[in-house]
Amino acid sequence: KKDWILMATARSPTNIAVVKYWGKRDEALILPINDSISVTLDPSHLCTTTTVAVSPNFDRDRMWLNGKEISLSGGRYQRCLREIRSRAGDVEDEKRGICIGKEDWGKLHVHIASYNNFPTAAGLASSAAGFACLVYSLAKLMNVREEQGKLSAIARQGSGSACRSLFGGFVKWEMGKVLKCTKDSAGSDSIAVQLADEQHWNDLVIIIAVVSSRQKETSSTTGMRESVETSPLLHYRSTEVVPKRILQMEEAIRTRDFPSFARLTCADSNQFHAVCLDTSPPIFYMNNTSHRQVPHSFIVTNWFFRIISFMEKWNRFEGTPQVAYTFDAGPNAVLIAPNRKVASLLLQRLLFYFPPSTDTELKSFVLGDQSIVKDAG
Ligand code: PMV
């Protein structure tokens, strides 16, 4: 029979790094120079939904992102497809008389339709949710019986941070021990592991200030390459700072110690942007300006410095950290409060000091929780 189609759908949230990944030791396999830790968000706000389909009628692999066809010829897509196909199992649907042997998957083509419910490539880790969802839905379709950690090593080859989106809650991406990879090892120990599930610290509230949906000027791939080649600070960070910080962050998460968690998160975000400035030529991800109309003048200020100084002043005034902030390779601010009470105060203050209507660049605030990759049927 040639008129059948088999489909699988998955939904995957984005994740926010609190100890950042920046720099690769192997570009093709996407092996990082340090461990990283992230929080996975609730899929209801920032997520990718992907449906994958296979049919003998399809004559080539094709993909649509937000309704527009995109090329699958890039190495990252090809690697994920190849890795999943090589692990595919037998699939049988007795009712419809469909029987696919694992050796058939190499001859069958897939169609992939993916939707992001948030801006693509604007520092909201769209590639993390995207590749995690792609790998998870393909694995489901092709009956891949691998544990989640193994799948994370495949998603990693699409986009490094994607490996962390395969788990909910708090996730560590272990850089892996093998520094120089042979063909056999192929970075198989560079995987994501769950540190704590989404129930462990479910009081935390994450607020994302969506500033701009513009695409970032320097892609993370180019930025990382330039930082690895030119930044002495990055070398110091990956060998001296992050190994200790990872242990401290794991402890803060384990004991739900918000002041320590906040201090480490803010320090890591600031060091990541210091590494970007230490790169030659320097990379400015915090270069977004906001425009405020005040009587008789028009003030142009830097959004990042305003929000960082607002959060720092609040923490200093209280004597111990009440709120945390972190910025990735884009202008959107990720703000974290220890509970709903502080979150609502934070939101009130943000709306007062940074009202979306007058800060022309600020679009909205999005609330996120933590959750896990979900099967959507
Ligand atoms: O996975 P990529 O190539 O999108 O890189 C992500 C890098 C940061 O978002 C800046 C940090 C991180 O760990 O997510």
Coordinates of C-alpha atoms and ligand atoms in Angstrom, one line a residue:
K1 CA 0.0 0.0 0.0
K2 CA 1.3 3.5 -0.8
D3 CA -1.5 5.8 0.4
W4 CA -0.7 5.9 4.1
I5 CA 0.8 8.6 6.3
L6 CA 2.1 8.2 9.8
M7 CA 2.5 11.2 12.2
A8 CA 3.8 12.1 15.6
T9 CA 3.6 15.5 17.4
A10 CA 5.6 16.8 20.3
R11 CA 5.8 20.0 22.2
S12 CA 9.0 21.3 23.8
P13 CA 9.7 24.4 25.9
T14 CA 12.7 26.6 25.8
N15 CA 15.2 26.7 28.6
I16 CA 17.1 29.6 30.3
A17 CA 20.7 29.1 31.3
V18 CA 21.7 30.2 34.8
V19 CA 25.3 29.0 34.2
K20 CA 25.9 29.7 30.6
Y21 CA 27.3 27.7 27.8
W22 CA 29.7 29.8 25.7
G23 CA 32.4 28.3 23.6
K24 CA 32.9 25.0 21.8
R25 CA 35.9 22.6 21.8
D26 CA 34.5 20.8 18.8
E27 CA 32.4 22.8 16.4
A28 CA 31.0 19.9 14.2
L29 CA 29.9 17.8 17.2
I30 CA 29.0 20.8 19.3
L31 CA 31.0 19.9 22.4
P32 CA 31.2 22.8 24.9
I33 CA 34.2 24.0 26.9
N34 CA 32.3 24.0 30.1
D35 CA 29.3 22.5 31.9
S36 CA 26.1 24.6 32.0
I37 CA 22.9 24.6 34.0
S38 CA 19.4 25.8 33.0
V39 CA 15.8 26.0 34.0
T40 CA 13.2 24.6 31.5
L41 CA 10.1 26.8 31.1
D42 CA 6.5 25.8 31.1
P43 CA 5.6 24.9 27.5
S44 CA 2.4 26.9 27.5
H45 CA 4.3 30.2 27.0
L46 CA 7.5 29.7 25.1
C47 CA 7.5 26.5 23.2
T48 CA 7.8 24.8 19.8
T49 CA 5.3 22.3 18.6
T50 CA 6.5 20.0 15.9
T51 CA 4.6 17.4 13.8
V52 CA 6.6 14.9 11.8
A53 CA 5.1 12.7 9.1
V54 CA 6.3 9.9 7.0
S55 CA 4.6 8.5 3.8
P56 CA 5.8 6.5 0.8
N57 CA 4.4 9.3 -1.3
F58 CA 7.0 11.8 0.0
D59 CA 9.8 12.2 -2.5
R60 CA 12.3 14.1 -0.2
D61 CA 12.7 15.4 3.3
R62 CA 11.0 18.8 3.8
M63 CA 10.5 21.2 6.7
W64 CA 8.3 24.2 7.4
L65 CA 9.0 26.6 10.2
N66 CA 6.0 28.8 11.2
G67 CA 4.4 28.0 7.9
K68 CA 7.4 28.9 5.7
E69 CA 9.4 26.2 4.0
I70 CA 13.1 26.2 5.1
S71 CA 16.0 24.2 3.8
L72 CA 17.0 21.0 5.6
S73 CA 20.4 20.9 3.8
G74 CA 22.3 22.4 6.8
G75 CA 24.7 20.0 8.6
R76 CA 22.8 20.3 11.9
Y77 CA 19.5 19.1 10.5
Q78 CA 21.2 16.4 8.5
R79 CA 23.1 15.1 11.6
C80 CA 19.9 14.9 13.7
L81 CA 18.0 13.1 10.9
R82 CA 20.9 10.7 10.3
E83 CA 21.4 9.9 14.0
I84 CA 17.6 9.3 14.6
R85 CA 17.3 7.2 11.4
S86 CA 20.2 5.0 12.4
R87 CA 18.5 4.2 15.7
A88 CA 15.0 3.7 14.3
G89 CA 13.0 0.6 15.2
D90 CA 10.2 -1.4 13.7
V91 CA 6.8 0.2 13.5
E92 CA 3.6 -1.7 13.0
D93 CA 0.0 -0.4 12.7
E94 CA -2.1 -3.5 12.4
K95 CA -5.4 -1.7 11.9
R96 CA -4.1 0.3 9.0
G97 CA -2.0 -2.5 7.6
I98 CA 1.3 -0.5 7.9
C99 CA 4.5 -2.3 8.7
I100 CA 7.8 -0.5 8.6
G101 CA 11.0 -2.4 9.3
K102 CA 13.9 -0.6 10.8
E103 CA 15.9 -1.0 7.6
D104 CA 13.1 0.8 5.7
W105 CA 13.6 4.2 7.4
G106 CA 16.6 5.0 5.3
K107 CA 14.3 4.9 2.2
L108 CA 11.4 6.8 3.6
H109 CA 11.2 10.6 3.6
V110 CA 9.8 12.8 6.3
H111 CA 7.9 16.1 6.3
I112 CA 8.3 18.3 9.4
A113 CA 6.1 21.2 10.4
S114 CA 7.3 23.3 13.3
Y115 CA 5.7 26.3 15.1
N116 CA 7.2 28.6 17.7
N117 CA 4.8 30.6 19.8
F118 CA 7.6 33.2 20.4
P119 CA 10.1 35.2 18.3
T120 CA 12.6 33.1 16.4
A121 CA 16.4 33.9 16.9
A122 CA 15.9 36.9 19.2
G123 CA 17.7 35.4 22.2
L124 CA 14.8 33.4 23.5
A125 CA 16.5 30.1 22.7
S126 CA 14.2 29.2 19.8
S127 CA 16.8 26.8 18.5
A128 CA 16.9 25.0 21.9
A129 CA 13.1 24.3 21.9
G130 CA 13.2 23.7 18.1
F131 CA 15.9 21.0 18.0
A132 CA 14.7 19.3 21.2
C133 CA 11.3 19.0 19.7
L134 CA 12.5 17.9 16.3
V135 CA 14.6 15.1 17.8
Y136 CA 11.9 14.0 20.3
S137 CA 9.1 13.9 17.7
L138 CA 11.3 12.0 15.1
A139 CA 12.3 9.5 17.8
K140 CA 8.6 9.0 18.6
L141 CA 7.7 8.5 15.0
M142 CA 10.5 6.1 14.3
N143 CA 10.2 4.2 17.5
V144 CA 13.6 5.0 18.8
R145 CA 14.1 3.2 22.1
E146 CA 16.8 5.3 23.6
E147 CA 16.8 6.9 27.0
Q148 CA 16.3 10.7 27.2
G149 CA 20.0 11.3 27.9
K150 CA 21.0 9.6 24.6
L151 CA 18.4 11.7 22.7
S152 CA 19.9 14.8 24.4
A153 CA 23.3 14.0 22.7
I154 CA 21.5 14.0 19.4
A155 CA 19.6 17.3 20.0
R156 CA 23.0 18.8 21.1
Q157 CA 24.2 18.3 17.5
G158 CA 21.4 20.5 16.3
S159 CA 22.0 23.3 18.8
G160 CA 24.0 22.9 21.9
S161 CA 21.5 24.3 24.4
A162 CA 18.7 22.1 22.8
C163 CA 20.0 19.1 24.8
R164 CA 18.9 20.8 28.0
S165 CA 15.3 21.2 26.7
L166 CA 14.7 17.4 26.7
F167 CA 14.2 17.5 30.5
G168 CA 12.0 19.7 32.7
G169 CA 13.0 21.4 35.9
F170 CA 16.7 22.1 36.5
V171 CA 19.1 20.5 34.0
K172 CA 22.9 20.2 33.7
W173 CA 24.6 19.8 30.4
E174 CA 27.8 17.8 31.2
M175 CA 30.5 18.9 28.8
G176 CA 31.9 15.3 28.6
K177 CA 35.3 14.0 29.5
V178 CA 36.7 13.2 26.1
L179 CA 38.4 16.4 25.0
K180 CA 39.4 15.4 21.5
C181 CA 36.9 13.1 20.0
T182 CA 37.6 10.1 17.9
K183 CA 34.9 8.8 15.5
D184 CA 33.9 6.1 18.0
S185 CA 33.4 8.3 21.1
A186 CA 31.7 11.1 19.0
G187 CA 30.9 13.1 22.2
S188 CA 28.5 10.5 23.5
D189 CA 29.2 11.6 27.1
S190 CA 28.3 15.2 26.4
I191 CA 24.7 14.9 27.5
A192 CA 22.0 16.6 29.6
V193 CA 21.0 15.3 33.0
Q194 CA 18.1 16.4 35.2
L195 CA 19.3 17.8 38.5
A196 CA 15.8 18.3 39.9
D197 CA 12.3 17.9 38.4
E198 CA 9.8 20.7 37.9
Q199 CA 8.1 20.1 41.2
H200 CA 11.3 20.5 43.2
W201 CA 11.3 24.3 43.3
N202 CA 8.0 25.2 41.8
D203 CA 7.6 28.5 43.8
L204 CA 10.1 30.1 41.4
V205 CA 8.5 32.5 38.9
I206 CA 10.2 33.6 35.7
I207 CA 9.3 36.8 34.0
I208 CA 10.6 37.4 30.5
A209 CA 10.6 41.0 29.3
V210 CA 10.2 40.7 25.5
V211 CA 12.0 43.7 24.2
S212 CA 12.4 43.1 20.6
S213 CA 11.7 40.4 18.1
R214 CA 14.6 41.5 15.9
Q215 CA 17.1 38.8 15.0
K216 CA 20.4 39.1 16.8
E217 CA 23.3 40.6 14.9
T218 CA 26.0 38.1 15.9
S219 CA 24.8 34.5 15.8
S220 CA 25.9 32.4 18.8
T221 CA 28.0 30.2 16.5
T222 CA 30.0 33.1 15.2
G223 CA 30.2 34.8 18.6
M224 CA 31.4 31.6 20.4
R225 CA 34.1 31.0 17.7
E226 CA 35.4 34.5 18.0
S227 CA 35.4 34.4 21.8
V228 CA 37.2 31.0 21.9
E229 CA 39.9 32.4 19.5
T230 CA 40.4 35.8 21.2
S231 CA 39.1 36.1 24.7
P232 CA 41.6 35.4 27.6
L233 CA 38.7 35.9 30.0
L234 CA 36.8 33.0 28.4
H235 CA 39.7 30.7 29.0
Y236 CA 39.8 31.8 32.7
R237 CA 36.0 31.5 33.0
S238 CA 35.9 27.9 31.6
T239 CA 38.8 26.6 33.6
E240 CA 38.7 28.5 36.9
V241 CA 35.2 30.0 37.4
V242 CA 32.6 27.7 35.9
P243 CA 33.7 24.4 37.5
K244 CA 33.3 25.9 41.0
R245 CA 30.2 27.8 40.0
I246 CA 28.5 24.7 38.8
L247 CA 29.0 23.0 42.2
Q248 CA 27.7 26.1 44.0
M249 CA 24.7 26.3 41.7
E250 CA 23.9 22.6 42.2
E251 CA 23.9 23.1 45.9
A252 CA 21.8 26.3 45.7
I253 CA 19.2 24.4 43.6
R254 CA 19.3 21.3 45.9
T255 CA 18.7 23.4 49.0
R256 CA 16.4 25.9 47.3
D257 CA 18.6 28.7 48.5
F258 CA 17.3 31.7 46.5
P259 CA 19.9 34.3 47.6
S260 CA 22.8 32.1 46.4
F261 CA 20.9 31.1 43.3
A262 CA 20.3 34.7 42.5
R263 CA 23.9 35.8 43.1
L264 CA 25.3 33.1 41.0
T265 CA 22.8 33.6 38.1
C266 CA 23.4 37.4 37.9
A267 CA 27.2 37.0 38.2
D268 CA 27.2 34.4 35.5
S269 CA 25.1 36.5 33.1
N270 CA 27.4 39.5 33.7
Q271 CA 30.5 37.4 33.1
F272 CA 29.1 36.0 29.9
H273 CA 28.6 39.5 28.6
A274 CA 32.1 40.5 29.9
V275 CA 33.5 37.6 27.8
C276 CA 31.6 39.0 24.8
L277 CA 33.2 42.4 25.3
D278 CA 36.6 40.8 25.8
T279 CA 36.2 39.2 22.4
S280 CA 38.0 40.8 19.4
P281 CA 36.2 42.4 17.7
P282 CA 33.9 42.9 20.8
I283 CA 30.4 41.6 20.7
F284 CA 27.7 43.7 22.2
Y285 CA 24.6 41.8 23.0
M286 CA 23.5 44.4 25.5
N287 CA 23.3 47.2 22.9
N288 CA 19.6 47.8 22.8
T289 CA 18.5 51.3 23.6
S290 CA 15.1 52.4 24.7
H291 CA 13.6 55.8 24.0
R292 CA 11.6 57.7 26.6
Q293 CA 9.7 60.8 26.0
V294 CA 9.8 63.2 29.0
P295 CA 8.6 66.8 28.9
H296 CA 10.7 68.9 26.5
S297 CA 13.2 66.1 25.7
F298 CA 13.7 62.7 24.5
I299 CA 16.0 60.4 26.5
V300 CA 17.8 57.6 24.9
T301 CA 19.0 55.1 27.5
N302 CA 20.4 51.6 27.6
W303 CA 17.7 49.2 28.6
F304 CA 20.1 46.7 30.0
F305 CA 21.8 49.1 32.3
R306 CA 18.5 50.5 33.5
I307 CA 17.1 47.0 34.3
I308 CA 20.3 45.7 35.9
S309 CA 20.7 48.8 38.0
F310 CA 17.0 48.6 39.0
M311 CA 17.4 44.9 40.1
E312 CA 20.7 45.5 41.8
K313 CA 19.3 48.5 43.8
W314 CA 16.4 46.5 44.9
N315 CA 18.6 43.6 46.1
R316 CA 21.0 46.0 47.8
F317 CA 18.2 47.9 49.6
E318 CA 16.9 44.6 51.0
G319 CA 20.3 43.5 52.1
T320 CA 19.9 40.0 50.5
P321 CA 19.0 39.1 46.9
Q322 CA 15.2 39.2 46.3
V323 CA 15.3 38.9 42.5
A324 CA 17.6 37.6 39.8
Y325 CA 18.3 38.6 36.2
T326 CA 20.0 37.0 33.3
F327 CA 20.5 37.9 29.6
D328 CA 21.4 35.6 26.7
A329 CA 22.5 36.6 23.3
G330 CA 19.6 39.0 22.7
P331 CA 17.9 41.9 24.4
N332 CA 15.2 40.1 26.2
A333 CA 15.6 40.2 30.0
V334 CA 14.8 37.1 32.0
L335 CA 13.9 38.0 35.6
I336 CA 13.4 35.4 38.4
A337 CA 11.5 35.8 41.6
P338 CA 11.5 33.3 44.5
N339 CA 7.7 33.2 44.8
R340 CA 4.4 34.6 43.5
K341 CA 4.3 37.4 46.1
V342 CA 7.7 38.8 45.1
A343 CA 6.9 38.1 41.4
S344 CA 3.8 40.2 41.6
L345 CA 5.7 43.1 43.3
L346 CA 8.4 42.7 40.6
L347 CA 5.8 42.9 37.8
Q348 CA 4.1 45.9 39.4
R349 CA 7.5 47.7 39.6
L350 CA 8.5 46.7 36.1
L351 CA 5.2 48.0 34.7
F352 CA 5.7 51.3 36.6
Y353 CA 9.4 51.9 35.7
F354 CA 9.4 50.2 32.2
P355 CA 5.9 50.6 30.9
P356 CA 5.6 48.8 27.5
S357 CA 3.8 51.8 25.9
T358 CA 6.5 54.4 26.5
D359 CA 9.6 52.2 26.2
T360 CA 9.2 51.8 22.5
E361 CA 11.3 48.7 22.4
L362 CA 9.6 46.9 25.2
K363 CA 6.7 44.8 24.0
S364 CA 5.4 42.7 26.9
F365 CA 6.1 40.6 29.9
V366 CA 5.6 36.9 29.7
L367 CA 5.3 34.7 32.8
G368 CA 6.8 31.3 32.7
D369 CA 7.0 28.3 35.1
Q370 CA 9.0 25.1 34.8
S371 CA 7.8 22.0 33.0
I372 CA 8.9 19.2 30.8
V373 CA 8.8 18.0 27.2
K374 CA 5.2 16.9 26.5
D375 CA 3.8 14.4 24.1
A376 CA 1.0 16.3 22.3
G377 CA -0.7 13.1 21.0
Ligands
PMV1 O1 22.7 26.6 21.7 P1 23.1 28.0 21.1 O2 24.0 27.9 20.0 O3 21.8 28.7 20.8 O4 23.8 28.8 22.3 C1 23.2 29.3 23.4 C2 24.1 30.2 24.2 C3 23.4 31.0 25.3 O5 22.1 31.0 25.2 C4 24.0 32.4 25.3 C5 23.8 30.3 26.7 C6 23.1 29.0 27.0 O6 23.7 28.3 27.8 O7 21.9 28.8 26.6

